[in-house]
Amino acid sequence: MTEGNFVDYVKVHVASGNGGKGSSHLHREKYVAKGGPDGGDGGRGGHVVVKGNKNLWTLVHFKFKKHFKAGHGEHGSKNRSTGADGEDVYLEVPLGTVIRDTETNQVLFEITTDEEERIILEGGKGGRGNWHFKSPTNQTPRYAQPGISGDETQVTLELKVLADVGLVGFPNAGKSTLLSVMTSAKPKIADYEFTTLKPNLGIVQHRDFTSFVMADIPGIIEGAAEGKGLGHYFLRHIERNAMLLFLIPSDSKDIFKEYKILLDELRRYNPELLDKDRLIAISKCDMLDEELMSEMKLELDKDFQDIPYLFISSVAQMGIQELKDSLWKLLND
């Protein structure tokens, strides 16, 4: 999936259909001079419905079509015939999509299961026909109810990526390179910060035909929780991952300090993120010799007492299978 096709935030205008008018028809037949009222009810207007689709990964299909209008209900007719209901309009979204009211920013609901349907706007009710209004004192009512008008509003669709493992790290830590090595994804890779501007997803093939989904999320900088850099644009994607893989390069000035900064940004954005399982991968270890790695292990054992860590190199394919095994074990424990 290319970055240009990864759309995770759109605003759409939706309108439900009007209800049909009730009929004020009076029954007429060859030998029935005054048959009385027989006007049918109007049909209801079409609903605007959001539907979950597990085969969608992005909101790209809303990129160029942002106005959706349901059909109007048809009017009632003679012989108590009810008008047809207006056609519902369906907005198919990937799982993990949050629907907000654009004006108030209030969360209306979120779609998390396949085929799940939720109505954003209900269509207007159809008017009742004149036969509903007959009485002993008014046997031929010549009036019927008009249909109720539909409604319209603007909603925001916001996708939070559903992945098993979320890659967390500073810009240029090697997250995209790792994703390209562990999966068949082809993210943009270059030697400058913020190469990745949108999340990339890849499926990691593990032993015995098992697999899990990994998400490469744009790099965090200090102050991201306050919206600096790409800020909230990508932190929301981390909320939905089952576990977090922290990627810190071995040439970092202070590995533990870097980890603490990353952790602090997550805590300030949403403290619940700290409840997720964590694994630390020290990347770019092809630059280290055995002696240097042993010295680093002594330091890291003191710093990361409760959190597992691994030495890896995406370029040299070092420790990749061990990393897959560790991630699989954590996910299934």
Coordinates of C-alpha atoms in Angstrom, one line a residue:
M1 CA 0.0 0.0 0.0
T2 CA 1.5 3.3 -1.0
E3 CA 1.5 6.3 1.3
G4 CA -0.7 8.3 -1.2
N5 CA -3.4 5.7 -0.9
F6 CA -3.4 5.6 2.9
V7 CA -6.2 7.9 3.8
D8 CA -7.1 7.7 7.5
Y9 CA -9.1 11.0 8.1
V10 CA -12.0 12.3 6.0
K11 CA -15.0 14.6 6.5
V12 CA -18.1 13.7 4.6
H13 CA -21.5 15.3 4.2
V14 CA -24.5 13.0 4.7
A15 CA -28.3 13.5 4.2
S16 CA -31.1 11.1 4.9
G17 CA -34.2 10.9 2.7
N18 CA -37.6 12.7 3.2
G19 CA -40.6 10.6 4.1
G20 CA -43.3 10.3 1.5
K21 CA -46.7 12.0 1.7
G22 CA -49.8 10.1 2.9
S23 CA -52.6 9.9 0.3
S24 CA -56.0 11.6 0.7
H25 CA -57.7 9.4 -1.9
L26 CA -61.4 8.5 -1.7
H27 CA -62.4 5.1 -2.9
R28 CA -64.4 5.1 -6.2
E29 CA -65.8 2.1 -8.0
K30 CA -68.5 1.5 -10.6
Y31 CA -71.3 0.5 -8.2
V32 CA -69.8 2.2 -5.1
A33 CA -70.6 5.9 -5.2
K34 CA -69.0 6.8 -1.9
G35 CA -66.5 4.2 -0.8
G36 CA -64.9 6.3 1.8
P37 CA -61.2 7.1 2.4
D38 CA -58.5 4.6 1.2
G39 CA -55.4 6.7 1.0
G40 CA -52.2 4.8 1.9
D41 CA -49.2 5.9 4.0
G42 CA -46.1 7.4 2.6
G43 CA -42.8 5.4 2.7
R44 CA -40.0 6.3 5.1
G45 CA -37.0 8.2 3.8
G46 CA -33.7 6.3 3.3
H47 CA -31.3 6.0 6.3
V48 CA -27.5 6.8 6.1
V49 CA -25.8 3.7 7.4
V50 CA -22.1 3.0 8.3
K51 CA -21.1 -0.6 7.7
G52 CA -17.8 -2.4 8.7
N53 CA -15.9 -4.2 6.0
K54 CA -12.9 -6.3 7.0
N55 CA -11.5 -6.2 3.5
L56 CA -10.9 -2.5 3.6
W57 CA -7.7 -1.1 5.1
T58 CA -8.0 2.6 4.4
L59 CA -10.6 5.4 3.8
V60 CA -9.2 6.2 0.3
H61 CA -12.6 5.6 -1.4
F62 CA -13.9 8.7 0.4
K63 CA -11.1 10.8 -1.1
F64 CA -13.1 12.1 -4.1
K65 CA -16.7 11.3 -3.1
K66 CA -17.7 13.2 0.1
H67 CA -21.4 13.8 -0.4
F68 CA -23.9 11.0 0.3
K69 CA -27.7 11.3 0.1
A70 CA -30.3 8.6 0.8
G71 CA -33.4 8.2 -1.4
H72 CA -36.8 9.8 -0.6
G73 CA -39.8 7.7 0.4
E74 CA -42.5 7.4 -2.2
H75 CA -46.0 8.9 -1.6
G76 CA -48.9 6.7 -0.5
S77 CA -51.6 5.9 -3.1
K78 CA -55.2 4.5 -3.4
N79 CA -56.4 1.1 -1.9
R80 CA -54.3 1.8 1.2
S81 CA -51.1 1.2 -0.7
T82 CA -48.1 2.3 1.2
G83 CA -45.3 4.1 -0.7
A84 CA -42.0 2.3 -1.1
D85 CA -39.2 3.2 1.4
G86 CA -36.4 5.4 0.3
E87 CA -33.2 3.7 -0.6
D88 CA -30.6 3.5 2.2
V89 CA -27.1 4.7 1.5
Y90 CA -24.2 2.7 2.9
L91 CA -20.8 4.0 3.9
E92 CA -18.4 1.0 4.0
V93 CA -15.5 1.6 6.3
P94 CA -12.5 -0.5 7.6
L95 CA -12.6 -2.0 11.1
G96 CA -11.3 0.5 13.7
T97 CA -13.0 3.5 12.2
V98 CA -14.3 6.1 14.7
I99 CA -17.3 8.3 13.6
R100 CA -17.5 11.8 15.0
D101 CA -19.8 14.8 14.7
T102 CA -17.6 17.3 12.9
E103 CA -19.2 20.3 14.5
T104 CA -19.0 19.1 18.2
N105 CA -16.1 16.6 17.7
Q106 CA -18.2 14.2 19.8
V107 CA -17.7 10.5 19.1
L108 CA -20.9 9.0 17.9
F109 CA -19.7 5.4 17.7
E110 CA -17.0 3.2 16.3
I111 CA -17.0 0.2 14.0
T112 CA -15.0 -2.8 15.2
T113 CA -16.6 -5.9 13.7
D114 CA -17.2 -7.1 10.1
E115 CA -20.7 -6.4 8.7
E116 CA -21.5 -4.2 11.8
E117 CA -24.1 -1.6 10.8
R118 CA -24.9 1.6 12.6
I119 CA -27.3 4.4 11.5
I120 CA -25.8 7.9 11.4
L121 CA -29.0 9.6 10.2
E122 CA -32.5 8.1 10.1
G123 CA -34.8 8.9 7.2
G124 CA -37.9 10.9 7.7
K125 CA -41.1 9.1 8.6
G126 CA -43.8 8.7 6.0
G127 CA -47.1 10.6 6.5
R128 CA -50.2 8.7 7.3
G129 CA -53.0 8.3 4.7
N130 CA -56.5 9.7 5.2
W131 CA -58.0 6.3 6.1
H132 CA -56.3 6.6 9.5
F133 CA -58.4 9.7 10.2
K134 CA -61.9 8.5 9.5
S135 CA -64.3 8.5 12.5
P136 CA -68.1 8.3 13.1
T137 CA -68.3 12.1 12.9
N138 CA -65.9 12.5 10.0
Q139 CA -66.4 9.6 7.6
T140 CA -64.6 11.2 4.5
P141 CA -61.5 13.0 5.7
R142 CA -59.9 14.7 2.7
Y143 CA -56.6 15.3 4.4
A144 CA -53.5 13.2 5.0
Q145 CA -50.1 13.8 6.8
P146 CA -47.1 15.1 4.9
G147 CA -43.9 13.1 5.3
I148 CA -41.2 14.3 7.7
S149 CA -38.2 15.8 6.1
G150 CA -34.8 14.0 6.3
D151 CA -31.8 15.4 8.1
E152 CA -28.3 16.3 7.1
T153 CA -25.0 16.7 8.9
Q154 CA -21.2 16.5 8.4
V155 CA -19.3 13.7 10.1
T156 CA -15.6 12.9 10.4
L157 CA -14.4 9.4 9.7
E158 CA -11.1 8.7 11.6
L159 CA -9.3 5.4 11.1
K160 CA -7.2 4.0 14.0
V161 CA -5.0 1.3 12.6
L162 CA -5.7 -2.2 13.9
A163 CA -2.4 -4.1 14.1
D164 CA -0.9 -6.7 16.4
V165 CA 2.5 -4.9 16.7
G166 CA 3.1 -1.2 16.5
L167 CA 6.6 0.1 15.8
V168 CA 7.6 3.0 18.1
G169 CA 10.7 5.1 17.7
F170 CA 12.3 8.4 16.9
P171 CA 12.5 9.5 13.2
N172 CA 15.2 7.6 11.3
A173 CA 15.5 4.8 13.8
G174 CA 15.1 2.2 11.0
K175 CA 11.4 1.3 11.5
S176 CA 10.6 1.3 7.7
T177 CA 13.7 -0.8 7.0
L178 CA 12.7 -3.4 9.6
L179 CA 9.2 -3.6 8.2
S180 CA 10.5 -4.1 4.7
V181 CA 12.7 -7.0 6.0
M182 CA 10.1 -8.7 8.1
T183 CA 7.2 -8.3 5.7
S184 CA 6.6 -7.9 2.0
A185 CA 5.6 -4.2 2.5
K186 CA 7.5 -1.7 0.5
P187 CA 7.6 1.5 2.6
K188 CA 9.5 4.6 1.5
I189 CA 13.1 4.4 3.0
A190 CA 15.6 7.2 3.0
D191 CA 18.3 8.7 5.2
Y192 CA 16.4 11.7 6.6
E193 CA 13.9 12.3 9.3
F194 CA 10.1 11.8 8.7
T195 CA 10.5 9.7 5.6
T196 CA 7.4 8.0 6.8
L197 CA 4.5 10.4 6.9
K198 CA 1.6 7.8 7.1
P199 CA 1.4 4.4 8.8
N200 CA 2.5 1.4 6.7
L201 CA 1.1 -2.1 7.4
G202 CA 2.8 -5.4 6.7
I203 CA 2.0 -9.0 7.4
V204 CA 4.8 -10.9 9.2
Q205 CA 5.0 -14.6 8.1
H206 CA 6.0 -16.7 11.1
R207 CA 6.6 -20.5 11.5
D208 CA 3.9 -23.1 10.5
F209 CA 2.0 -20.7 8.3
T210 CA 1.1 -18.4 11.2
S211 CA 1.2 -14.6 10.8
F212 CA 0.6 -11.3 12.5
V213 CA 0.2 -7.7 11.4
M214 CA 2.9 -5.0 12.0
A215 CA 2.4 -1.3 11.7
D216 CA 5.3 1.2 11.0
I217 CA 4.1 4.4 12.6
P218 CA 5.7 7.8 11.8
G219 CA 8.5 8.8 14.2
I220 CA 7.9 10.4 17.6
I221 CA 9.7 13.6 18.7
E222 CA 9.7 15.3 22.0
G223 CA 6.5 17.2 22.4
A224 CA 4.5 14.9 20.1
A225 CA 1.7 14.6 22.7
E226 CA 1.2 18.3 22.4
G227 CA 1.0 18.0 18.6
K228 CA 4.6 18.9 17.7
G229 CA 5.9 17.3 14.5
L230 CA 3.3 14.9 13.3
G231 CA 1.9 14.8 16.8
H232 CA -1.6 13.5 17.3
Y233 CA -1.7 12.5 13.6
F234 CA 0.1 9.2 14.4
L235 CA -0.2 8.8 18.1
R236 CA -3.9 7.7 17.7
H237 CA -2.7 4.8 15.6
I238 CA -0.7 3.4 18.5
E239 CA -3.9 3.1 20.6
R240 CA -5.2 0.1 18.7
N241 CA -2.0 -2.0 18.6
A242 CA -2.0 -5.2 20.8
M243 CA 1.7 -4.6 21.7
L244 CA 4.5 -2.1 21.1
L245 CA 7.9 -2.7 19.7
F246 CA 10.3 0.1 20.7
L247 CA 13.1 0.5 18.1
I248 CA 16.2 2.3 19.3
P249 CA 19.4 2.5 17.2
S250 CA 22.6 1.2 18.8
D251 CA 24.5 4.4 17.9
S252 CA 22.1 6.5 20.1
K253 CA 23.9 8.6 22.7
D254 CA 21.8 7.2 25.6
I255 CA 19.5 4.2 24.7
F256 CA 17.7 4.2 28.1
K257 CA 17.0 8.0 28.0
E258 CA 15.6 7.7 24.4
Y259 CA 13.3 4.9 25.6
K260 CA 12.1 7.0 28.6
I261 CA 11.3 10.0 26.3
L262 CA 9.3 7.7 24.0
L263 CA 7.5 6.2 27.0
D264 CA 6.8 9.7 28.4
E265 CA 5.2 10.9 25.1
L266 CA 2.9 7.9 25.1
R267 CA 2.0 8.4 28.7
R268 CA 1.2 12.1 28.1
Y269 CA -1.0 11.3 25.1
N270 CA -2.9 8.3 26.7
P271 CA -1.7 6.7 30.0
E272 CA -3.5 3.4 29.0
L273 CA -0.8 2.9 26.3
L274 CA 1.6 1.9 29.1
D275 CA -0.5 -1.1 29.9
K276 CA 0.4 -2.8 26.6
D277 CA 3.2 -5.4 26.3
R278 CA 6.5 -4.0 25.3
L279 CA 9.6 -5.3 23.6
I280 CA 12.8 -3.3 22.9
A281 CA 14.9 -3.9 19.7
I282 CA 18.3 -2.3 19.6
S283 CA 18.7 -1.7 15.8
K284 CA 21.8 -1.2 13.5
C285 CA 23.8 -3.7 15.5
D286 CA 25.9 -4.7 12.5
M287 CA 28.1 -1.8 13.4
L288 CA 29.0 -3.4 16.8
D289 CA 31.6 -5.9 17.5
E290 CA 31.3 -8.7 20.2
E291 CA 33.2 -6.8 22.8
L292 CA 31.1 -3.6 22.4
M293 CA 27.9 -5.6 22.5
S294 CA 28.9 -7.3 25.7
E295 CA 29.6 -3.9 27.4
M296 CA 26.2 -2.6 26.2
K297 CA 24.5 -5.7 27.6
L298 CA 25.9 -5.0 31.1
E299 CA 24.4 -1.5 30.9
L300 CA 21.1 -2.6 29.4
D301 CA 20.6 -5.4 31.9
K302 CA 20.6 -2.7 34.7
D303 CA 18.3 -0.3 32.8
F304 CA 15.8 -2.8 31.4
Q305 CA 15.3 -5.1 34.3
D306 CA 11.7 -6.0 33.6
I307 CA 11.5 -5.4 29.8
P308 CA 12.9 -7.9 27.3
Y309 CA 15.3 -6.5 24.7
L310 CA 17.1 -7.8 21.6
F311 CA 20.0 -6.8 19.4
I312 CA 19.0 -6.8 15.7
S313 CA 20.2 -5.5 12.3
S314 CA 17.7 -5.2 9.5
V315 CA 20.5 -4.8 6.8
A316 CA 22.5 -7.8 8.0
Q317 CA 19.3 -9.9 8.8
M318 CA 20.7 -10.3 12.3
G319 CA 18.3 -11.4 15.1
I320 CA 15.3 -11.1 12.8
Q321 CA 14.0 -14.7 13.4
E322 CA 14.5 -14.3 17.1
L323 CA 12.6 -11.0 17.0
K324 CA 9.7 -12.7 15.2
D325 CA 9.6 -15.6 17.8
S326 CA 9.6 -13.1 20.7
L327 CA 6.8 -11.0 19.2
W328 CA 4.8 -14.1 18.5
K329 CA 5.3 -15.4 22.1
L330 CA 4.3 -12.1 23.6
L331 CA 1.2 -11.8 21.4
N332 CA 0.0 -15.3 22.2
D333 CA 0.8 -15.2 25.9

